[in-house]
């Protein structure tokens, strides 16, 4: 059974996942119990980070990250326009100013030459939120060299748990590790690598940042001062800062923890599927994802690029293959336009958007399902060769550049 339609991504839930959740439902704590700290500890080990703070979702992790790194109203923070809106929205939540750094045409990652120019142009900028687009880690060592010690790196690693890049010392720098980044964030949304329904994680280099995030996670309330409790009574607590309810439940934490146990297995499957796509689609006049020896791609998405993207999207949809587009550049959304951003301002992100298509990739995808997707894409080639020229329908990326 093929199990149609085939989504671009979906969660994989095993009997172990279900029993992990059931165990919590039968326990004392539904929220902020032992599963939270167990998840935080395991995640710190997995990402090789110093401190982890589990939160309600990836967006909450971005918000707490930016506040805990000390961003204040009116300050400037740089991020990529080719991302989910949350990467930029968190800057606005803090009352700060979004500066977009256009992307590299091929990888979809922040262009580091443009980043250098922006830093020269905005020396007062506080930090950078780079995005590990599609699962490819940005080189935070290079970003650190460009921005210096006094600005922060908050890595949006939602696409890349388990991914890494190799730094100049030949060390593997895991996504979310705090070797060069001050903090990183992850999402446990259902389509992400670790699927807990909703959920998120902030990894922090310094204890100070982590403590601040922990306080803000629960309304800015602290209950740790023994002297105050002694003076006032056992019930006593104080609200020290204007925080939020960004807590993760133990139900979600147990599910995330159970998934984390087979994270490597799931990445392995993603990589196999990606390799099969690369092998099968290599002779088509479409652009496949860039691969690099120095990057351990986590393959959150498999993004192909072609000129007639909409035709392929519609055709595959008719075949019950539900692709997705990542992303409509953030600055093109009406809200960002109302802030003064203009179409044409970030041409690389815009042309990436015009030509990208995320085809299905998820750990529970069967070989049969993938063959179905591959065959439908290959069939199109013969179909259009007969009708009109397929090559006039789908132009390779190299040629696309020449056409413009
Ligand atoms: C999913 C995602 C987010 C937001 O995560 P939520 O858990 O949905 O809030 C932020 N940035 C990127 C790049 C994402 O893919």
CSV table of C-alpha atoms and ligand atoms in Angstrom, one decimal:
chain,number,residue,atom,x,y,z
A,1,UNK,CA,0.0,0.0,0.0
A,2,UNK,CA,1.3,3.4,-1.0
A,3,UNK,CA,-0.6,5.4,1.5
A,4,UNK,CA,-1.6,8.4,-0.6
A,5,UNK,CA,-1.5,11.4,-0.4
A,6,UNK,CA,2.2,11.7,0.4
A,7,UNK,CA,2.9,14.9,2.5
A,8,UNK,CA,6.1,16.9,2.3
A,9,UNK,CA,6.7,15.9,5.9
A,10,UNK,CA,5.0,14.1,8.7
A,11,UNK,CA,5.8,12.8,12.2
A,12,UNK,CA,6.8,9.2,13.0
A,13,UNK,CA,5.2,7.9,16.2
A,14,UNK,CA,6.3,4.5,17.5
A,15,UNK,CA,4.8,2.2,20.2
A,16,UNK,CA,7.7,3.4,22.5
A,17,UNK,CA,6.6,7.0,22.0
A,18,UNK,CA,3.1,6.1,22.9
A,19,UNK,CA,4.1,4.3,26.1
A,20,UNK,CA,6.4,7.2,27.1
A,21,UNK,CA,3.4,9.5,26.9
A,22,UNK,CA,1.1,7.1,28.6
A,23,UNK,CA,3.6,6.8,31.5
A,24,UNK,CA,3.4,10.5,32.1
A,25,UNK,CA,-0.4,10.5,32.0
A,26,UNK,CA,-0.4,8.0,34.8
A,27,UNK,CA,2.2,9.9,36.8
A,28,UNK,CA,2.0,12.9,39.3
A,29,UNK,CA,3.3,15.6,36.9
A,30,UNK,CA,1.6,16.7,33.7
A,31,UNK,CA,3.8,19.8,33.4
A,32,UNK,CA,7.2,20.9,34.7
A,33,UNK,CA,8.0,17.5,36.2
A,34,UNK,CA,11.0,15.3,35.8
A,35,UNK,CA,10.5,14.7,32.1
A,36,UNK,CA,11.5,18.4,31.4
A,37,UNK,CA,14.9,18.2,33.0
A,38,UNK,CA,15.5,14.7,31.6
A,39,UNK,CA,14.8,16.2,28.1
A,40,UNK,CA,17.0,19.2,28.8
A,41,UNK,CA,19.9,17.0,29.9
A,42,UNK,CA,19.6,14.6,26.9
A,43,UNK,CA,19.3,17.5,24.5
A,44,UNK,CA,22.4,19.2,25.9
A,45,UNK,CA,24.3,16.0,25.3
A,46,UNK,CA,22.9,15.5,21.8
A,47,UNK,CA,23.7,19.1,20.7
A,48,UNK,CA,26.9,19.4,22.7
A,49,UNK,CA,25.6,22.6,24.3
A,50,UNK,CA,26.2,24.0,27.7
A,51,UNK,CA,22.7,24.7,29.0
A,52,UNK,CA,19.2,23.8,27.7
A,53,UNK,CA,15.9,25.4,28.5
A,54,UNK,CA,12.8,23.5,27.2
A,55,UNK,CA,9.9,25.8,26.2
A,56,UNK,CA,6.4,25.7,24.6
A,57,UNK,CA,7.5,26.1,21.0
A,58,UNK,CA,10.4,27.3,18.8
A,59,UNK,CA,9.0,30.8,18.6
A,60,UNK,CA,9.0,31.0,22.4
A,61,UNK,CA,12.6,29.8,22.3
A,62,UNK,CA,13.4,32.6,19.9
A,63,UNK,CA,11.6,35.2,22.1
A,64,UNK,CA,13.3,34.1,25.3
A,65,UNK,CA,16.6,33.8,23.5
A,66,UNK,CA,16.6,37.3,22.2
A,67,UNK,CA,15.4,38.7,25.6
A,68,UNK,CA,17.9,36.7,27.6
A,69,UNK,CA,20.8,37.9,25.3
A,70,UNK,CA,19.8,41.4,26.3
A,71,UNK,CA,18.2,42.9,23.2
A,72,UNK,CA,16.3,46.0,24.1
A,73,UNK,CA,13.8,48.2,22.3
A,74,UNK,CA,15.2,50.1,19.4
A,75,UNK,CA,18.2,47.9,18.9
A,76,UNK,CA,19.1,46.3,15.6
A,77,UNK,CA,19.3,42.5,14.9
A,78,UNK,CA,20.2,40.8,11.6
A,79,UNK,CA,18.4,37.7,10.3
A,80,UNK,CA,17.7,36.0,6.9
A,81,UNK,CA,14.6,36.8,4.8
A,82,UNK,CA,14.5,33.1,3.6
A,83,UNK,CA,12.9,31.7,6.8
A,84,UNK,CA,9.8,31.1,8.7
A,85,UNK,CA,8.4,34.5,9.9
A,86,UNK,CA,9.2,33.6,13.6
A,87,UNK,CA,13.0,34.1,13.1
A,88,UNK,CA,12.3,37.8,12.4
A,89,UNK,CA,9.1,38.3,14.5
A,90,UNK,CA,11.1,37.6,17.7
A,91,UNK,CA,13.1,40.8,17.0
A,92,UNK,CA,9.9,42.8,16.7
A,93,UNK,CA,8.6,41.2,20.0
A,94,UNK,CA,11.5,42.8,21.7
A,95,UNK,CA,10.7,46.1,20.1
A,96,UNK,CA,13.9,45.9,18.2
A,97,UNK,CA,14.6,46.5,14.5
A,98,UNK,CA,14.9,43.8,11.9
A,99,UNK,CA,17.8,44.0,9.4
A,100,UNK,CA,17.5,41.4,6.7
A,101,UNK,CA,20.7,39.9,5.2
A,102,UNK,CA,20.1,38.5,1.8
A,103,UNK,CA,21.0,34.8,1.1
A,104,UNK,CA,23.6,33.0,-0.9
A,105,UNK,CA,21.8,32.1,-4.2
A,106,UNK,CA,22.9,28.5,-4.1
A,107,UNK,CA,22.6,27.4,-0.5
A,108,UNK,CA,19.8,29.6,0.8
A,109,UNK,CA,22.0,30.4,3.8
A,110,UNK,CA,22.8,34.0,4.9
A,111,UNK,CA,25.4,35.4,2.5
A,112,UNK,CA,28.4,36.2,4.7
A,113,UNK,CA,29.8,38.9,2.3
A,114,UNK,CA,26.6,40.7,2.6
A,115,UNK,CA,26.6,40.2,6.4
A,116,UNK,CA,30.0,41.9,6.5
A,117,UNK,CA,28.7,44.8,4.6
A,118,UNK,CA,25.7,45.1,6.9
A,119,UNK,CA,27.9,45.1,10.0
A,120,UNK,CA,30.0,47.9,8.5
A,121,UNK,CA,26.7,49.8,7.7
A,122,UNK,CA,25.2,49.2,11.1
A,123,UNK,CA,28.0,49.1,13.6
A,124,UNK,CA,25.5,49.4,16.4
A,125,UNK,CA,23.8,46.1,15.5
A,126,UNK,CA,23.5,43.8,18.6
A,127,UNK,CA,23.6,40.4,17.0
A,128,UNK,CA,22.7,37.9,14.3
A,129,UNK,CA,20.0,35.2,13.9
A,130,UNK,CA,21.3,32.9,11.2
A,131,UNK,CA,19.0,30.2,9.9
A,132,UNK,CA,20.2,26.6,9.1
A,133,UNK,CA,18.0,26.5,6.0
A,134,UNK,CA,16.7,23.1,5.0
A,135,UNK,CA,19.1,21.4,7.5
A,136,UNK,CA,22.4,22.9,6.4
A,137,UNK,CA,24.4,24.4,9.2
A,138,UNK,CA,25.7,27.9,8.8
A,139,UNK,CA,29.3,28.4,9.6
A,140,UNK,CA,29.1,30.2,12.9
A,141,UNK,CA,32.9,30.3,13.2
A,142,UNK,CA,33.0,32.6,10.1
A,143,UNK,CA,30.0,34.6,11.4
A,144,UNK,CA,31.9,35.1,14.7
A,145,UNK,CA,34.9,36.4,12.8
A,146,UNK,CA,32.7,38.9,11.0
A,147,UNK,CA,30.7,40.2,13.9
A,148,UNK,CA,33.4,40.1,16.6
A,149,UNK,CA,33.0,39.2,20.3
A,150,UNK,CA,30.6,41.8,21.4
A,151,UNK,CA,27.6,40.8,19.3
A,152,UNK,CA,25.6,37.7,19.8
A,153,UNK,CA,24.8,34.7,17.5
A,154,UNK,CA,21.4,33.2,18.1
A,155,UNK,CA,21.3,30.2,15.7
A,156,UNK,CA,17.9,29.3,14.4
A,157,UNK,CA,18.6,25.5,14.2
A,158,UNK,CA,15.0,24.4,13.8
A,159,UNK,CA,15.9,22.6,10.6
A,160,UNK,CA,19.1,21.0,11.7
A,161,UNK,CA,19.2,19.0,14.9
A,162,UNK,CA,21.9,16.4,14.4
A,163,UNK,CA,23.5,18.5,11.6
A,164,UNK,CA,27.0,20.0,11.8
A,165,UNK,CA,29.8,21.8,10.0
A,166,UNK,CA,33.5,21.3,10.1
A,167,UNK,CA,35.4,24.3,11.4
A,168,UNK,CA,38.9,25.5,10.5
A,169,UNK,CA,40.4,23.3,13.3
A,170,UNK,CA,38.7,20.3,11.6
A,171,UNK,CA,36.3,19.9,14.5
A,172,UNK,CA,32.7,18.9,14.0
A,173,UNK,CA,30.6,21.8,15.3
A,174,UNK,CA,27.1,20.4,16.0
A,175,UNK,CA,24.0,22.4,15.4
A,176,UNK,CA,23.0,24.0,18.6
A,177,UNK,CA,26.4,23.6,20.2
A,178,UNK,CA,27.7,26.7,21.9
A,179,UNK,CA,31.2,26.6,20.4
A,180,UNK,CA,30.7,29.8,18.4
A,181,UNK,CA,27.0,30.6,19.0
A,182,UNK,CA,25.8,32.2,22.2
A,183,UNK,CA,22.5,30.5,21.9
A,184,UNK,CA,20.5,28.3,19.5
A,185,UNK,CA,16.8,27.4,19.2
A,186,UNK,CA,14.9,24.3,18.0
A,187,UNK,CA,11.3,23.4,17.4
A,188,UNK,CA,9.5,20.2,18.2
A,189,UNK,CA,6.5,21.0,16.0
A,190,UNK,CA,5.0,17.9,14.3
A,191,UNK,CA,6.9,18.4,11.0
A,192,UNK,CA,10.3,18.9,12.6
A,193,UNK,CA,12.9,16.2,13.3
A,194,UNK,CA,11.8,15.7,16.9
A,195,UNK,CA,8.1,15.9,16.9
A,196,UNK,CA,6.3,16.5,20.2
A,197,UNK,CA,3.2,18.2,18.6
A,198,UNK,CA,4.4,21.6,19.8
A,199,UNK,CA,7.6,22.3,21.8
A,200,UNK,CA,10.9,24.1,21.6
A,201,UNK,CA,14.4,24.3,23.1
A,202,UNK,CA,16.9,27.0,23.7
A,203,UNK,CA,20.5,26.1,24.1
A,204,UNK,CA,22.7,28.6,25.9
A,205,UNK,CA,26.5,29.1,26.2
A,206,UNK,CA,26.4,31.0,29.5
A,207,UNK,CA,24.7,30.1,32.7
A,208,UNK,CA,23.5,33.7,33.0
A,209,UNK,CA,21.6,33.5,29.7
A,210,UNK,CA,20.0,30.2,30.6
A,211,UNK,CA,19.0,31.5,34.1
A,212,UNK,CA,17.4,34.5,32.6
A,213,UNK,CA,15.5,32.3,30.1
A,214,UNK,CA,14.4,29.9,32.9
A,215,UNK,CA,12.9,32.8,34.9
A,216,UNK,CA,11.2,34.3,31.9
A,217,UNK,CA,9.7,30.9,31.0
A,218,UNK,CA,7.5,31.0,34.1
A,219,UNK,CA,6.3,34.6,34.4
A,220,UNK,CA,9.6,36.0,35.7
A,221,UNK,CA,8.8,34.3,39.0
A,222,UNK,CA,11.5,33.0,41.3
A,223,UNK,CA,11.1,30.9,44.3
A,224,UNK,CA,14.6,30.0,45.2
A,225,UNK,CA,15.6,32.6,47.8
A,226,UNK,CA,15.8,30.7,51.1
A,227,UNK,CA,16.0,33.8,53.2
A,228,UNK,CA,12.8,35.3,51.8
A,229,UNK,CA,11.0,32.0,52.3
A,230,UNK,CA,12.2,31.9,55.8
A,231,UNK,CA,11.0,35.5,56.5
A,232,UNK,CA,7.6,35.3,54.7
A,233,UNK,CA,6.6,31.6,54.8
A,234,UNK,CA,6.8,28.5,52.6
A,235,UNK,CA,4.3,29.9,50.0
A,236,UNK,CA,6.4,32.9,49.2
A,237,UNK,CA,7.5,33.8,45.6
A,238,UNK,CA,8.5,36.9,43.8
A,239,UNK,CA,8.0,38.1,40.3
A,240,UNK,CA,11.3,39.6,39.3
A,241,UNK,CA,10.8,40.4,35.6
A,242,UNK,CA,7.9,40.5,33.1
A,243,UNK,CA,7.9,36.9,32.0
A,244,UNK,CA,5.6,34.6,30.1
A,245,UNK,CA,4.0,31.2,30.4
A,246,UNK,CA,6.3,29.5,27.9
A,247,UNK,CA,6.4,26.1,29.7
A,248,UNK,CA,6.5,22.8,27.9
A,249,UNK,CA,4.3,20.0,29.4
A,250,UNK,CA,5.8,16.8,30.6
A,251,UNK,CA,3.5,15.0,28.1
A,252,UNK,CA,5.3,16.7,25.3
A,253,UNK,CA,8.7,16.4,26.9
A,254,UNK,CA,8.3,12.6,27.3
A,255,UNK,CA,7.4,12.4,23.6
A,256,UNK,CA,10.3,14.5,22.5
A,257,UNK,CA,12.7,12.5,24.7
A,258,UNK,CA,11.5,9.3,23.3
A,259,UNK,CA,12.0,10.6,19.8
A,260,UNK,CA,15.4,12.0,20.7
A,261,UNK,CA,16.5,8.5,21.5
A,262,UNK,CA,16.2,7.5,17.8
A,263,UNK,CA,17.2,10.9,16.4
A,264,UNK,CA,20.4,9.4,14.8
A,265,UNK,CA,18.4,6.6,13.2
A,266,UNK,CA,15.9,9.1,11.8
A,267,UNK,CA,18.6,11.3,10.4
A,268,UNK,CA,20.2,8.2,8.8
A,269,UNK,CA,16.9,7.5,7.1
A,270,UNK,CA,16.6,11.1,5.9
A,271,UNK,CA,20.1,10.9,4.5
A,272,UNK,CA,19.4,7.7,2.6
A,273,UNK,CA,16.2,9.2,1.1
A,274,UNK,CA,18.1,12.3,0.1
A,275,UNK,CA,20.9,10.2,-1.5
A,276,UNK,CA,18.2,8.3,-3.5
A,277,UNK,CA,16.7,11.6,-4.7
A,278,UNK,CA,20.1,12.9,-5.7
A,279,UNK,CA,20.9,9.7,-7.6
A,280,UNK,CA,17.5,9.5,-9.3
A,281,UNK,CA,17.0,13.1,-10.2
A,282,UNK,CA,20.6,14.0,-11.2
A,283,UNK,CA,20.1,13.9,-14.9
A,284,UNK,CA,17.0,16.2,-14.9
A,285,UNK,CA,17.4,19.8,-15.7
A,286,UNK,CA,16.6,20.9,-12.2
A,287,UNK,CA,18.8,22.1,-9.4
A,288,UNK,CA,19.3,19.7,-6.6
A,289,UNK,CA,20.4,20.8,-3.1
A,290,UNK,CA,24.0,21.8,-2.8
A,291,UNK,CA,26.1,19.3,-0.8
A,292,UNK,CA,29.4,20.1,0.8
A,293,UNK,CA,32.1,18.0,2.4
A,294,UNK,CA,32.3,20.3,5.3
A,295,UNK,CA,28.6,20.2,6.2
A,296,UNK,CA,26.7,17.4,7.8
A,297,UNK,CA,23.3,18.1,6.2
A,298,UNK,CA,20.3,17.2,8.5
A,299,UNK,CA,17.9,17.1,5.6
A,300,UNK,CA,14.9,18.6,7.2
A,301,UNK,CA,13.8,19.5,3.7
A,302,UNK,CA,14.8,18.4,0.2
A,303,UNK,CA,14.5,21.6,-1.8
A,304,UNK,CA,14.8,21.3,-5.6
A,305,UNK,CA,14.8,24.4,-7.9
A,306,UNK,CA,13.3,24.9,-11.3
A,307,UNK,CA,11.8,27.8,-13.3
A,308,UNK,CA,8.4,26.2,-13.8
A,309,UNK,CA,8.0,25.5,-10.2
A,310,UNK,CA,4.2,26.1,-10.1
A,311,UNK,CA,3.5,23.7,-12.9
A,312,UNK,CA,5.4,20.9,-11.1
A,313,UNK,CA,3.7,21.7,-7.8
A,314,UNK,CA,0.3,21.6,-9.4
A,315,UNK,CA,1.1,18.4,-11.4
A,316,UNK,CA,2.4,16.6,-8.3
A,317,UNK,CA,-0.6,17.7,-6.3
A,318,UNK,CA,-2.8,16.0,-8.9
A,319,UNK,CA,-0.8,12.9,-8.3
A,320,UNK,CA,-1.4,13.2,-4.5
A,321,UNK,CA,2.1,14.3,-3.8
A,322,UNK,CA,1.8,17.4,-1.5
A,323,UNK,CA,4.9,19.5,-1.9
A,324,UNK,CA,5.5,22.7,0.0
A,325,UNK,CA,7.4,26.0,-0.6
A,326,UNK,CA,10.0,27.2,1.9
A,327,UNK,CA,9.7,30.1,2.1
A,328,UNK,CA,7.8,33.2,1.0
A,329,UNK,CA,10.5,35.7,2.0
A,330,UNK,CA,9.5,37.3,5.3
A,331,UNK,CA,9.9,40.9,3.9
A,332,UNK,CA,7.2,40.2,1.3
A,333,UNK,CA,4.5,39.5,3.8
A,334,UNK,CA,2.0,42.4,4.1
A,335,UNK,CA,2.9,43.0,7.7
A,336,UNK,CA,6.6,43.5,6.9
A,337,UNK,CA,5.6,45.6,3.8
A,338,UNK,CA,3.7,47.8,6.2
A,339,UNK,CA,7.0,48.3,8.2
A,340,UNK,CA,8.6,49.7,5.0
A,341,UNK,CA,10.3,46.6,3.4
A,342,UNK,CA,10.0,46.6,-0.4
A,343,UNK,CA,9.8,43.9,-3.1
A,344,UNK,CA,13.1,43.7,-4.9
A,345,UNK,CA,15.1,44.6,-1.7
A,346,UNK,CA,16.5,41.1,-1.3
A,347,UNK,CA,16.7,39.7,-4.8
A,348,UNK,CA,18.5,36.4,-4.0
A,349,UNK,CA,15.8,35.4,-1.5
A,350,UNK,CA,13.1,36.4,-3.9
A,351,UNK,CA,14.5,34.4,-6.8
A,352,UNK,CA,15.0,31.5,-4.5
A,353,UNK,CA,11.4,31.7,-3.5
A,354,UNK,CA,10.3,31.9,-7.2
A,355,UNK,CA,12.1,28.6,-8.0
A,356,UNK,CA,12.1,26.4,-4.9
A,357,UNK,CA,10.0,23.3,-4.2
A,358,UNK,CA,10.3,21.1,-1.1
A,359,UNK,CA,9.5,17.5,-2.2
A,360,UNK,CA,8.5,14.9,0.3
A,361,UNK,CA,11.1,13.7,2.8
A,362,UNK,CA,10.5,12.3,6.3
A,363,UNK,CA,11.9,9.3,8.2
A,364,UNK,CA,8.8,7.1,7.8
A,365,UNK,CA,8.7,7.6,4.1
A,366,UNK,CA,8.9,4.1,2.4
A,367,UNK,CA,11.1,3.3,-0.6
A,368,UNK,CA,7.8,2.6,-2.4
A,369,UNK,CA,6.5,6.1,-1.6
A,370,UNK,CA,9.7,7.7,-2.7
A,371,UNK,CA,9.8,5.6,-5.9
A,372,UNK,CA,6.3,6.9,-6.6
A,373,UNK,CA,7.4,10.5,-6.2
A,374,UNK,CA,10.6,9.9,-8.3
A,375,UNK,CA,8.6,8.2,-11.1
A,376,UNK,CA,6.0,10.9,-11.3
A,377,UNK,CA,8.8,13.5,-11.6
A,378,UNK,CA,10.6,11.4,-14.2
A,379,UNK,CA,7.4,10.7,-16.1
A,380,UNK,CA,6.9,14.5,-16.5
A,381,UNK,CA,10.1,14.5,-18.5
A,382,UNK,CA,8.8,12.1,-21.1
A,383,UNK,CA,5.4,13.6,-21.1
A,384,UNK,CA,6.6,17.1,-21.9
A,385,UNK,CA,9.2,15.9,-24.3
A,386,UNK,CA,6.4,14.7,-26.5
A,387,UNK,CA,4.1,17.7,-25.9
A,388,UNK,CA,6.5,20.6,-25.9
A,389,UNK,CA,10.1,20.5,-25.0
A,390,UNK,CA,10.6,19.5,-21.4
A,391,UNK,CA,13.7,21.5,-21.5
A,392,UNK,CA,11.9,24.6,-22.2
A,393,UNK,CA,9.6,23.8,-19.2
A,394,UNK,CA,12.3,23.2,-16.7
A,395,UNK,CA,15.5,25.1,-17.1
A,396,UNK,CA,18.5,24.1,-15.1
A,397,UNK,CA,19.7,26.5,-12.4
A,398,UNK,CA,22.9,27.3,-14.2
A,399,UNK,CA,21.0,28.4,-17.3
A,400,UNK,CA,18.5,30.2,-15.1
A,401,UNK,CA,21.3,32.5,-14.0
A,402,UNK,CA,22.3,33.2,-17.6
A,403,UNK,CA,18.7,33.9,-18.6
A,404,UNK,CA,18.4,36.8,-16.2
B,1,LIG,C1,9.4,25.8,12.8
B,1,LIG,C2,10.3,27.0,12.8
B,1,LIG,C3,10.3,28.0,13.7
B,1,LIG,C4,9.2,28.1,14.8
B,1,LIG,O1,9.0,27.0,15.5
B,1,LIG,P1,7.5,26.7,16.2
B,1,LIG,O2,7.8,25.6,17.1
B,1,LIG,O3,6.6,26.4,15.1
B,1,LIG,O4,7.2,28.0,16.9
B,1,LIG,C5,11.2,29.0,13.6
B,1,LIG,N1,12.2,29.0,12.7
B,1,LIG,C6,12.2,28.1,11.7
B,1,LIG,C7,13.3,28.1,10.7
B,1,LIG,C8,11.3,27.0,11.7
B,1,LIG,O5,11.4,26.1,10.8
